[in-house]
Coordinates of C-alpha atoms in Angstrom, one line a residue:
Chain A
M115 CA 18.2 10.0 10.0
S116 CA 20.1 6.9 11.0
P117 CA 20.4 4.0 10.8
T118 CA 21.4 3.8 7.0
S119 CA 23.6 0.0 6.2
I120 CA 21.5 -2.7 5.5
E121 CA 22.2 -4.6 8.3
D122 CA 21.5 -1.8 10.8
K123 CA 17.9 -2.4 9.2
L124 CA 17.2 -5.5 9.4
A125 CA 18.7 -5.6 12.9
V126 CA 15.5 -3.8 13.9
N127 CA 13.0 -6.5 12.2
K128 CA 11.5 -9.4 14.4
Y129 CA 12.9 -12.5 12.9
D130 CA 12.4 -16.5 14.3
I131 CA 15.1 -18.0 12.7
D132 CA 15.0 -21.4 11.4
R133 CA 17.7 -23.4 12.3
E134 CA 16.9 -24.9 8.5
V135 CA 18.2 -23.3 5.4
H136 CA 14.8 -22.5 2.7
I137 CA 16.5 -21.2 -0.2
K138 CA 18.8 -23.2 -1.8
F139 CA 21.1 -22.3 -4.7
N140 CA 22.9 -24.6 -7.4
E141 CA 26.5 -23.1 -7.1
S142 CA 27.8 -24.5 -10.1
I143 CA 25.0 -22.8 -12.4
C144 CA 25.8 -19.7 -10.5
Q145 CA 29.8 -20.3 -11.5
T146 CA 28.1 -19.4 -14.7
C147 CA 26.4 -16.8 -14.4
E148 CA 27.4 -13.0 -15.3
K149 CA 25.1 -10.6 -14.0
H150 CA 24.2 -11.9 -10.6
P151 CA 21.1 -10.7 -10.1
C152 CA 20.5 -12.3 -7.1
V153 CA 23.0 -10.1 -5.6
Y154 CA 20.9 -6.8 -6.4
V155 CA 17.6 -7.7 -6.6
C156 CA 17.8 -8.9 -2.8
P157 CA 16.6 -6.1 -0.7
A158 CA 18.0 -7.8 2.2
V159 CA 21.0 -8.4 0.7
C160 CA 21.2 -11.9 1.3
F161 CA 23.6 -12.5 -1.5
K162 CA 26.5 -11.2 -1.9
L163 CA 29.6 -11.8 -4.0
A164 CA 33.2 -13.1 -2.6
E165 CA 36.1 -14.0 -4.7
G166 CA 33.5 -15.0 -8.0
H167 CA 31.7 -16.8 -5.4
I168 CA 28.0 -16.4 -4.0
V169 CA 27.8 -16.2 -0.4
F170 CA 24.4 -16.6 1.1
S171 CA 22.8 -15.8 4.3
Y172 CA 19.3 -16.6 4.8
E173 CA 18.8 -15.2 8.6
G174 CA 17.7 -11.7 7.3
C175 CA 15.5 -12.8 4.3
L176 CA 12.0 -10.6 3.8
E177 CA 10.1 -13.7 1.7
C178 CA 9.5 -11.3 -1.0
G179 CA 10.7 -14.2 -3.7
S180 CA 12.6 -11.6 -5.6
C181 CA 15.5 -13.7 -6.0
R182 CA 13.7 -16.8 -7.4
V183 CA 12.1 -14.6 -10.1
A184 CA 15.6 -12.6 -10.5
C185 CA 16.9 -16.4 -11.3
T186 CA 16.1 -17.5 -14.3
N187 CA 18.7 -19.6 -14.8
K188 CA 16.5 -21.6 -12.1
A189 CA 19.6 -21.5 -9.9
I190 CA 17.8 -20.7 -7.4
D191 CA 16.0 -23.3 -5.1
W192 CA 13.1 -20.8 -3.5
T193 CA 10.5 -21.4 -0.1
I194 CA 9.6 -20.1 2.4
P195 CA 10.1 -20.7 6.3
R196 CA 8.5 -23.3 8.1
P197 CA 5.6 -22.2 9.6
G198 CA 5.9 -20.3 12.8
F199 CA 9.5 -19.0 11.3
G200 CA 11.0 -16.1 9.0
I201 CA 9.9 -12.6 9.2
C202 CA 7.3 -11.7 11.7
Y203 CA 5.9 -7.8 11.0
E204 CA 5.2 -5.5 13.2
F205 CA 3.8 -2.6 11.4
G206 CA 3.4 -4.3 7.2
Chain B
M33 CA -11.4 -39.4 9.3
E34 CA -10.8 -35.9 9.0
Q35 CA -13.3 -32.9 9.0
K36 CA -14.6 -32.2 5.2
F37 CA -14.6 -28.3 5.3
D38 CA -16.8 -26.7 2.4
A39 CA -14.2 -24.4 1.8
I40 CA -10.2 -24.2 2.5
I41 CA -9.0 -20.5 1.7
V42 CA -5.4 -20.1 1.8
G43 CA -3.6 -17.1 2.9
A44 CA -5.7 -14.2 5.4
G45 CA -5.2 -11.0 4.1
P46 CA -7.3 -8.9 2.2
A47 CA -8.7 -11.2 -0.4
G48 CA -9.2 -14.4 1.9
C49 CA -10.3 -12.4 4.4
A50 CA -12.6 -11.1 2.1
C51 CA -14.0 -14.6 1.4
A52 CA -14.1 -16.0 4.4
Y53 CA -16.1 -13.7 6.2
K54 CA -18.7 -14.0 2.6
L55 CA -18.6 -17.8 2.8
A56 CA -18.7 -17.4 7.0
K57 CA -21.8 -15.7 6.3
A58 CA -23.8 -17.8 3.9
G59 CA -23.1 -20.0 6.3
L60 CA -20.8 -22.3 4.8
S61 CA -17.9 -24.3 6.8
V62 CA -14.3 -22.3 6.0
L63 CA -10.6 -23.4 7.1
V64 CA -8.2 -20.3 6.2
V65 CA -4.9 -21.4 6.5
E66 CA -2.0 -18.3 7.5
R67 CA 1.6 -19.8 7.5
G68 CA 2.7 -16.2 9.6
K69 CA 2.1 -16.4 13.2
F70 CA -0.7 -14.4 13.2
P71 CA -2.3 -12.9 9.7
G72 CA -0.6 -10.2 8.3
A73 CA 2.6 -11.2 9.9
K74 CA 4.2 -12.0 6.7
N75 CA 2.4 -9.0 4.8
M76 CA 3.9 -5.6 3.8
W77 CA 2.1 -2.7 1.6
G78 CA 3.1 0.3 0.9
G79 CA 0.2 1.4 3.2
A80 CA -2.8 3.7 1.0
F81 CA -5.9 2.1 0.6
F82 CA -8.8 3.6 -1.8
G83 CA -12.5 2.0 -3.0
P84 CA -15.6 1.7 -1.3
T85 CA -15.0 -2.2 -1.8
L86 CA -14.5 -2.7 2.1
G87 CA -17.5 -0.6 3.2
E88 CA -19.5 -2.7 1.3
I89 CA -19.0 -5.2 3.3
F90 CA -18.1 -3.2 7.0
P91 CA -20.2 -0.1 6.9
N92 CA -18.1 2.7 9.2
F93 CA -15.4 -0.1 9.0
W94 CA -12.9 3.0 10.4
S95 CA -14.5 3.8 13.3
E96 CA -13.7 -0.1 14.2
A97 CA -10.8 -1.4 11.8
P98 CA -7.3 -0.8 13.2
V99 CA -7.1 2.2 10.2
E100 CA -3.4 4.8 11.1
R101 CA -5.3 8.0 9.6
Y102 CA -7.7 8.5 6.4
I103 CA -6.2 10.5 3.5
A104 CA -7.5 13.6 4.1
R105 CA -4.9 15.0 1.2
R106 CA -3.1 13.8 -2.0
K107 CA 0.2 15.0 -3.3
I108 CA 1.8 14.2 -5.9
S109 CA 6.0 14.8 -6.9
L110 CA 7.8 14.7 -9.9
L111 CA 11.9 15.0 -8.6
S112 CA 15.0 16.2 -11.0
K113 CA 17.9 15.2 -9.1
E114 CA 17.7 18.3 -6.5
D115 CA 14.4 19.7 -7.3
C116 CA 10.8 18.8 -6.8
L117 CA 7.4 19.9 -8.5
T118 CA 4.3 19.2 -6.4
I119 CA 0.9 18.9 -7.0
D120 CA -0.8 18.9 -3.1
F121 CA -5.0 17.8 -4.3
S122 CA -6.8 18.0 -1.1
S123 CA -10.9 18.1 -1.4
H124 CA -13.4 18.3 1.3
K125 CA -15.2 14.8 0.8
Y126 CA -11.7 13.1 1.6
S127 CA -12.2 14.3 5.0
Q128 CA -16.3 13.0 5.4
A129 CA -17.5 10.1 6.0
P130 CA -17.3 7.4 4.3
Y131 CA -13.4 8.7 3.0
E132 CA -11.9 8.4 0.0
G133 CA -9.2 6.5 1.6
F134 CA -7.0 5.3 4.7
V135 CA -2.9 4.6 5.7
L136 CA -3.1 0.9 6.9
L137 CA -0.5 -0.9 8.2
R138 CA -1.0 -5.0 7.5
A139 CA 0.5 -6.2 10.5
R140 CA -2.5 -4.6 11.8
F141 CA -5.4 -4.4 9.6
D142 CA -4.8 -8.5 8.5
Q143 CA -5.3 -9.1 12.0
W144 CA -8.8 -6.9 12.3
F145 CA -10.2 -8.5 9.5
A146 CA -9.4 -12.6 10.0
N147 CA -10.8 -11.8 13.0
K148 CA -14.3 -10.6 11.9
A149 CA -14.1 -13.6 9.8
M150 CA -13.7 -15.5 13.1
E151 CA -16.8 -13.8 14.8
A152 CA -18.3 -14.5 11.3
G153 CA -18.2 -18.0 11.9
A154 CA -14.9 -18.9 10.1
L155 CA -11.8 -21.2 11.4
V156 CA -8.9 -19.3 10.8
A157 CA -5.2 -21.3 11.2
S158 CA -2.6 -19.4 11.5
G159 CA 1.4 -20.7 11.5
L160 CA 0.0 -23.3 9.2
Q161 CA 1.4 -23.9 5.5
A162 CA -0.5 -25.0 3.0
D163 CA 2.1 -26.7 1.1
D164 CA 0.6 -28.0 -2.1
V165 CA -3.3 -29.9 -3.4
I166 CA -5.2 -32.3 -3.0
K167 CA -5.6 -33.9 -6.7
Q168 CA -8.5 -36.5 -7.2
D169 CA -9.7 -37.7 -10.8
G170 CA -8.1 -34.4 -12.0
R171 CA -9.9 -32.3 -9.2
I172 CA -8.7 -30.4 -6.5
T173 CA -10.1 -32.2 -3.4
G174 CA -8.2 -29.8 -1.0
I175 CA -5.1 -29.3 0.3
K176 CA -1.9 -30.8 1.9
A177 CA 0.2 -29.0 5.2
G178 CA 2.9 -30.8 6.2
N179 CA 1.5 -34.4 7.4
D180 CA -1.6 -33.4 7.4
Q181 CA -4.3 -33.5 4.2
M182 CA -7.5 -31.3 4.1
P183 CA -10.2 -32.5 2.6
A184 CA -12.7 -29.6 1.1
D185 CA -15.7 -29.0 -1.5
V186 CA -13.3 -26.2 -3.0
V187 CA -9.8 -24.3 -2.5
I188 CA -8.9 -21.3 -3.2
A189 CA -5.9 -19.6 -3.4
C190 CA -5.4 -16.2 -1.7
D191 CA -1.3 -16.8 -1.4
G192 CA -0.2 -13.6 -3.1
V193 CA 1.9 -12.3 -5.4
N194 CA 4.1 -15.9 -5.3
S195 CA 1.4 -18.1 -5.1
L196 CA 3.0 -21.8 -4.7
L197 CA -0.7 -23.5 -4.7
A198 CA -1.9 -22.0 -8.1
Q199 CA 1.3 -23.1 -9.4
K200 CA 0.5 -26.6 -7.6
A201 CA -2.8 -26.4 -9.1
G202 CA -1.4 -25.6 -12.9
L203 CA -2.9 -22.6 -13.9
R204 CA 0.3 -20.2 -13.5
G205 CA 4.1 -20.8 -14.4
E206 CA 7.6 -18.6 -13.1
L207 CA 6.7 -14.9 -12.9
K208 CA 8.9 -12.9 -15.2
P209 CA 11.4 -10.4 -13.8
T210 CA 9.3 -7.9 -15.7
E211 CA 6.3 -8.9 -14.4
V212 CA 6.6 -7.5 -11.0
K213 CA 8.0 -4.9 -8.9
Q214 CA 10.1 -4.8 -5.9
G215 CA 8.5 -2.7 -2.9
V216 CA 10.8 -1.7 -0.2
K217 CA 10.1 0.5 2.7
E218 CA 11.0 2.0 6.0
V219 CA 8.7 2.5 8.8
I220 CA 10.0 5.4 10.7
Q221 CA 8.0 7.0 14.2
F222 CA 8.3 10.3 15.1
P223 CA 6.5 12.0 17.6
R224 CA 2.7 12.1 16.6
K225 CA 2.6 16.2 17.1
D226 CA 6.0 16.9 14.5
L227 CA 4.4 14.8 12.3
E228 CA 1.5 16.5 12.0
Q229 CA 3.6 19.9 12.8
R230 CA 5.9 18.5 9.7
F231 CA 3.4 17.2 7.2
G232 CA 0.3 19.9 8.0
L233 CA -2.6 18.0 9.4
T234 CA -4.7 18.1 12.0
G235 CA -6.6 15.4 14.3
D236 CA -7.2 11.9 12.2
A237 CA -6.3 13.2 9.1
G238 CA -3.0 12.0 6.9
M239 CA -1.7 12.3 3.8
S240 CA -0.1 10.0 0.4
W241 CA 2.6 11.3 -1.6
E242 CA 3.4 9.9 -4.3
F243 CA 6.7 10.4 -6.4
L244 CA 8.6 9.6 -9.7
G245 CA 11.6 10.5 -11.1
A246 CA 14.8 10.6 -9.3
C247 CA 13.5 8.7 -6.5
T248 CA 14.1 5.3 -8.2
G249 CA 17.2 5.9 -10.4
G250 CA 15.4 6.8 -13.2
L251 CA 14.2 2.6 -13.2
P252 CA 10.8 2.0 -13.9
G253 CA 8.7 2.8 -10.7
G254 CA 8.0 5.2 -8.1
G255 CA 8.5 6.5 -4.6
F256 CA 5.7 7.3 -1.7
I257 CA 5.2 8.5 1.8
Y258 CA 2.7 7.7 3.4
T259 CA 1.2 9.1 7.0
N260 CA 0.5 6.9 9.6
K261 CA -0.7 8.1 13.5
D262 CA 2.5 8.0 15.0
S263 CA 5.3 7.2 11.5
I264 CA 5.2 7.8 8.3
S265 CA 6.0 4.4 5.5
I266 CA 8.5 5.9 2.9
G267 CA 9.4 3.4 0.7
L268 CA 9.4 2.8 -3.6
V269 CA 8.6 0.6 -5.9
V270 CA 10.6 -0.9 -8.6
Q271 CA 10.6 -3.0 -11.6
L272 CA 12.7 -5.9 -11.2
N273 CA 14.1 -6.8 -14.1
A274 CA 15.6 -3.4 -14.3
L275 CA 17.4 -4.2 -11.4
A276 CA 18.5 -6.8 -12.2
E277 CA 19.6 -5.0 -15.0
K278 CA 21.4 -2.2 -14.3
Q279 CA 22.8 -3.8 -10.9
I280 CA 21.4 -1.1 -8.9
R281 CA 19.4 -2.3 -5.3
A282 CA 16.8 -1.1 -4.6
N283 CA 17.5 -0.8 -0.5
D284 CA 20.5 1.9 -2.4
L285 CA 18.2 3.6 -4.4
L286 CA 16.0 4.4 -1.2
E287 CA 18.5 5.7 1.1
D288 CA 18.9 8.4 -1.8
F289 CA 15.6 9.1 -1.8
K290 CA 15.7 9.9 1.6
K291 CA 18.6 12.5 1.4
H292 CA 16.7 14.2 -1.4
P293 CA 16.9 17.9 -0.8
A294 CA 12.7 17.6 -0.8
I295 CA 12.8 14.8 1.8
S296 CA 15.8 14.5 4.1
N297 CA 14.7 17.3 7.0
L298 CA 11.5 15.9 6.8
L299 CA 12.9 12.6 8.5
E300 CA 15.0 14.8 10.7
G301 CA 15.1 12.9 13.9
G302 CA 13.1 10.1 13.4
K303 CA 13.3 6.5 14.3
L304 CA 13.3 3.2 11.8
V305 CA 11.2 0.3 13.5
E306 CA 10.7 -1.6 10.7
Y307 CA 12.4 -2.5 7.4
S308 CA 10.5 -4.7 4.9
G309 CA 10.1 -5.7 0.9
H310 CA 7.6 -7.7 -1.2
L311 CA 6.8 -8.2 -5.1
I312 CA 4.1 -6.7 -6.8
P313 CA 2.7 -8.6 -10.1
V314 CA 2.6 -5.6 -11.9
S315 CA 2.0 -6.7 -15.7
G316 CA -2.6 -6.9 -15.2
V317 CA -4.4 -9.3 -17.6
N318 CA -1.3 -9.6 -19.4
M319 CA 0.0 -12.1 -16.2
M320 CA -3.3 -13.1 -15.2
P321 CA -3.7 -17.0 -14.3
G322 CA -6.5 -19.3 -15.0
L323 CA -8.7 -18.6 -12.2
Y324 CA -10.1 -21.9 -11.9
T325 CA -10.2 -25.5 -12.3
D326 CA -12.2 -28.2 -10.9
G327 CA -12.4 -27.3 -7.0
F328 CA -10.0 -24.4 -7.2
L329 CA -10.3 -20.4 -7.5
V330 CA -7.3 -18.1 -7.4
A331 CA -8.5 -14.3 -5.7
G332 CA -5.5 -11.4 -5.4
D333 CA -2.1 -10.6 -5.8
A334 CA -1.9 -14.4 -6.8
A335 CA -4.2 -13.7 -9.4
A336 CA -2.5 -10.4 -10.7
F337 CA -5.0 -8.3 -9.5
V338 CA -3.5 -4.8 -9.8
V339 CA -3.9 -1.8 -11.4
G340 CA -0.7 0.5 -11.8
T341 CA -1.1 3.6 -14.4
G342 CA 2.6 5.6 -12.7
L343 CA 0.7 7.8 -10.4
I344 CA -1.8 5.2 -8.8
L345 CA -0.4 1.3 -8.0
E346 CA -3.5 -0.5 -6.4
G347 CA -4.1 -4.1 -5.0
A348 CA -6.4 -4.5 -2.2
N349 CA -9.4 -3.5 -3.8
F350 CA -9.2 -5.5 -6.1
A351 CA -7.9 -8.4 -3.6
M352 CA -10.7 -8.2 -1.6
A353 CA -13.6 -7.7 -4.9
S354 CA -12.1 -10.8 -6.0
G355 CA -12.4 -12.6 -2.7
I356 CA -16.2 -11.7 -2.4
A357 CA -16.5 -12.5 -5.9
A358 CA -14.7 -16.3 -5.7
A359 CA -17.7 -16.5 -2.2
E360 CA -20.5 -15.3 -5.0
A361 CA -19.5 -18.2 -6.9
V362 CA -19.0 -20.2 -4.6
I363 CA -21.7 -20.2 -2.9
K364 CA -24.3 -20.8 -6.2
A365 CA -22.0 -23.9 -6.6
K366 CA -22.3 -24.7 -3.2
E367 CA -26.5 -24.6 -4.4
K368 CA -25.9 -27.0 -6.6
N369 CA -23.9 -28.7 -5.4
D370 CA -21.1 -28.7 -8.4
F371 CA -17.3 -27.6 -7.2
S372 CA -16.4 -28.5 -11.4
A373 CA -14.9 -25.9 -13.7
N374 CA -18.1 -25.4 -15.0
S375 CA -19.4 -24.1 -12.3
L376 CA -16.4 -22.3 -10.9
A377 CA -16.7 -20.4 -14.2
Y378 CA -19.3 -18.1 -12.9
Y379 CA -16.6 -16.1 -10.7
Q380 CA -15.2 -15.3 -13.8
Q381 CA -18.6 -13.9 -14.7
I382 CA -18.8 -12.0 -11.8
L383 CA -15.5 -10.2 -12.4
E384 CA -16.1 -9.2 -16.0
S385 CA -19.3 -7.4 -14.7
N386 CA -17.8 -5.3 -11.5
F387 CA -14.5 -2.8 -12.0
V388 CA -12.1 -6.0 -11.4
L389 CA -12.0 -7.0 -15.1
K390 CA -12.9 -4.0 -16.4
D391 CA -10.3 -1.8 -14.9
L392 CA -7.4 -4.7 -15.6
K393 CA -8.2 -4.5 -19.2
T394 CA -9.2 -1.0 -19.3
F395 CA -5.0 -0.4 -18.5
K396 CA -4.0 -3.6 -19.8
K397 CA -1.2 -1.4 -22.5
A398 CA 0.0 0.5 -18.8
P399 CA 1.9 -2.1 -18.0
H400 CA 4.0 -1.6 -21.3
F401 CA 3.8 2.2 -21.5
L402 CA 5.0 2.4 -17.7
E403 CA 8.1 0.8 -19.2
T404 CA 9.4 3.8 -21.2
Q405 CA 12.3 4.9 -19.7
R406 CA 11.4 9.1 -20.2
I407 CA 8.8 9.2 -17.4
Y408 CA 11.3 8.5 -15.1
T409 CA 14.3 10.6 -16.4
T410 CA 13.5 12.8 -19.5
Y411 CA 9.7 14.4 -18.6
P412 CA 10.8 14.9 -14.2
E413 CA 14.0 16.9 -15.6
F414 CA 12.1 18.8 -18.4
V415 CA 8.8 19.7 -15.6
C416 CA 11.4 20.5 -13.3
D417 CA 14.0 22.5 -15.2
L418 CA 10.9 24.5 -16.5
F419 CA 9.4 25.7 -13.8
E420 CA 12.7 26.9 -12.2
K421 CA 13.0 28.7 -14.9
M422 CA 9.7 30.4 -14.7
F423 CA 10.5 31.4 -11.2
T424 CA 13.7 32.7 -11.4
T425 CA 14.3 36.0 -11.3
D426 CA 18.2 36.7 -12.3
G427 CA 18.3 40.6 -13.6
K428 CA 17.6 39.5 -16.7
P429 CA 15.1 40.1 -19.1
R430 CA 12.1 37.7 -18.9
K431 CA 11.1 35.0 -21.5
K432 CA 7.6 33.7 -22.2
L433 CA 6.5 30.1 -21.3
W434 CA 6.7 28.9 -24.8
P435 CA 10.4 30.2 -25.5
L436 CA 10.9 28.5 -21.9
L437 CA 9.5 25.5 -22.8
N438 CA 11.5 25.2 -25.6
E439 CA 15.0 25.6 -23.7
S440 CA 14.4 23.1 -21.1
M441 CA 13.4 20.7 -23.6
K442 CA 16.1 21.0 -25.9
G443 CA 18.7 18.0 -25.7
R444 CA 16.2 16.7 -23.7
V445 CA 13.6 15.8 -25.7
S446 CA 12.1 16.3 -28.9
L447 CA 8.5 17.9 -29.8
M448 CA 7.5 14.7 -32.2
Q449 CA 9.1 12.3 -29.3
L450 CA 6.5 14.3 -26.7
A451 CA 4.1 13.8 -28.9
S452 CA 4.2 10.1 -29.4
D453 CA 4.7 9.6 -25.8
L454 CA 1.6 12.1 -25.3
W455 CA -0.3 10.2 -27.6
K456 CA 0.8 6.4 -26.3
A457 CA -0.7 8.1 -22.4
K458 CA -3.5 8.8 -24.1
E459 CA -3.8 5.3 -25.4
A460 CA -2.8 3.3 -21.8
I461 CA -4.0 5.2 -18.9

C-alpha cells in the first residue's frame, strides 16, 4: 500500500494554487514558542522546524484551521485562499 | 441598487442546503454563497451518514442522490498494538428502505443537495466568499463579499467549524484546541469486485467500521473505515490539543493504523486518490455559540451541533435538522416581517423541541468523559488480552473466566478504577 509520505499524499490532491499566501505568521512570536504546535497539528505538514525557525509552505494547505486553533500564542493570521483557489476535493 | 434577498445563506453544506431548500420551497428569495469552486469542493467528512432527517425532506433520496452504499453492517473494533476485537452487527432492517445509514462522499453529495435547492428556486453562487457581515444600527443586514455588499433580511451562517461569520457577528470567540478533533482521511481505490470480496459485501450494501484504541496511539479519538462504491475512506479523528501536547502528527498515526495487522491486508493493492483533513467541533453545548441575533442565525458545525459518544460521532444529521429549523424560524419571521433577535429566538425553541438540542444536552458530559486516557489505552489492551487468554490453547490446565479477567486487569486497572469509569460512562454516554 503506497504512497505513505505526506508529499506523495498531497500530490494526488487537486489544488488551484494562489500566488497570494493566505496564512501569515508572526515569526517573532514563534521565536518565543516552546512547543510549536503548528508543526504537529497541520495535517498537510505545512509547518516545519528548521534550525529553530518555522518554515511554512502554504501550497498543500487543506484549509482545516488546525494551526489557527492550536496556536494559542496567536502568532498565526489565518485566512482562507481567495475564492476559486486552494484545495478542491473530488471525493471529500 | 443591488438586489435584496429575503435570506442569504453562507455555506452550501448539509445545513446550508437544507435551509436553502426549505426557504426556496416556501417562496422566499434565497442566495447561497459558497466559497468552493462548487458545493462540496472544500468539504470532507468520514463518510457515514445516519438518521431520518434527509428522508423527511426527500423521501427515497437514495434513488437519486449520489450515495455510495447503504450501510448494511456496522462494525466496532477495539485495537491493541497488534490485536483486534470486533463486534460485527448487521440487521435485516439496515438492508431495506428507508435504510439506517449511507456512505456518502461530500464533493459529490453537496453538489446534489445544492442542486435540489436550486431546483426549488434558490440561487447558489459558488466561488464567492462572505468576508464579513453588514451591520446597521446594531442589526445584521447582509454580507460583504470582496467589494460587493449584499443586503438581506436575514443571514444564516452555515459556514462550518471555522465559522468566520459567526465571529464577525459577535456570537462566537476563538475555538479552543480542547474543543475540536482533527479528522484526517484517505480515499483508497480498489476494483469494485476486490472491495466487495475483502469486506464481505454484495450489490450496493456497504459497511461502517469504527475503531477505538491503538489506532490513535492512545490519544482521545478513534479510527474509521467506510466502504464507498469502488473505494474506501480510511481515517482517524484525534483530539487537537493531544496532538499538540504529545507532538504527534495525525498523519503519522494514520500510517501506523494502516499498518495494523488487522488492517494492512485489506489495503493491499489499493490506490490512494485523495488525502483530506478537517476539524470537528466536539464539545457540544459546552462550546455552543449564541444561535441568533438581530438578522442573523447560526446552524450546523458553525453552531457546534455535533454529538460524540466515543463510538458514534454525528454531525450531518444535526446540521440538516438545524438548517431546516433555521428555515422555519425565518419563514415565520418573514410572515411578521420581523427579523429581530426576539423573533428569531423561535429557532432555538424548535431546536429545543426536536432532537438537536435534546441530544446535545443528553450527551453534555460525554466530551469530558471522552478525555479519559484509559478508554484509548488500558481498556482496549485489557479486552484484547482477555480474549487472547480465553482463546489460547497452550496445553496448560484451563482457568475459568473470572481468574482470567483478574489476570488481564492486573497491572492495568484496578476494580475500583474500572467501577469508577463505568459509573462515569453511565452518566456521560
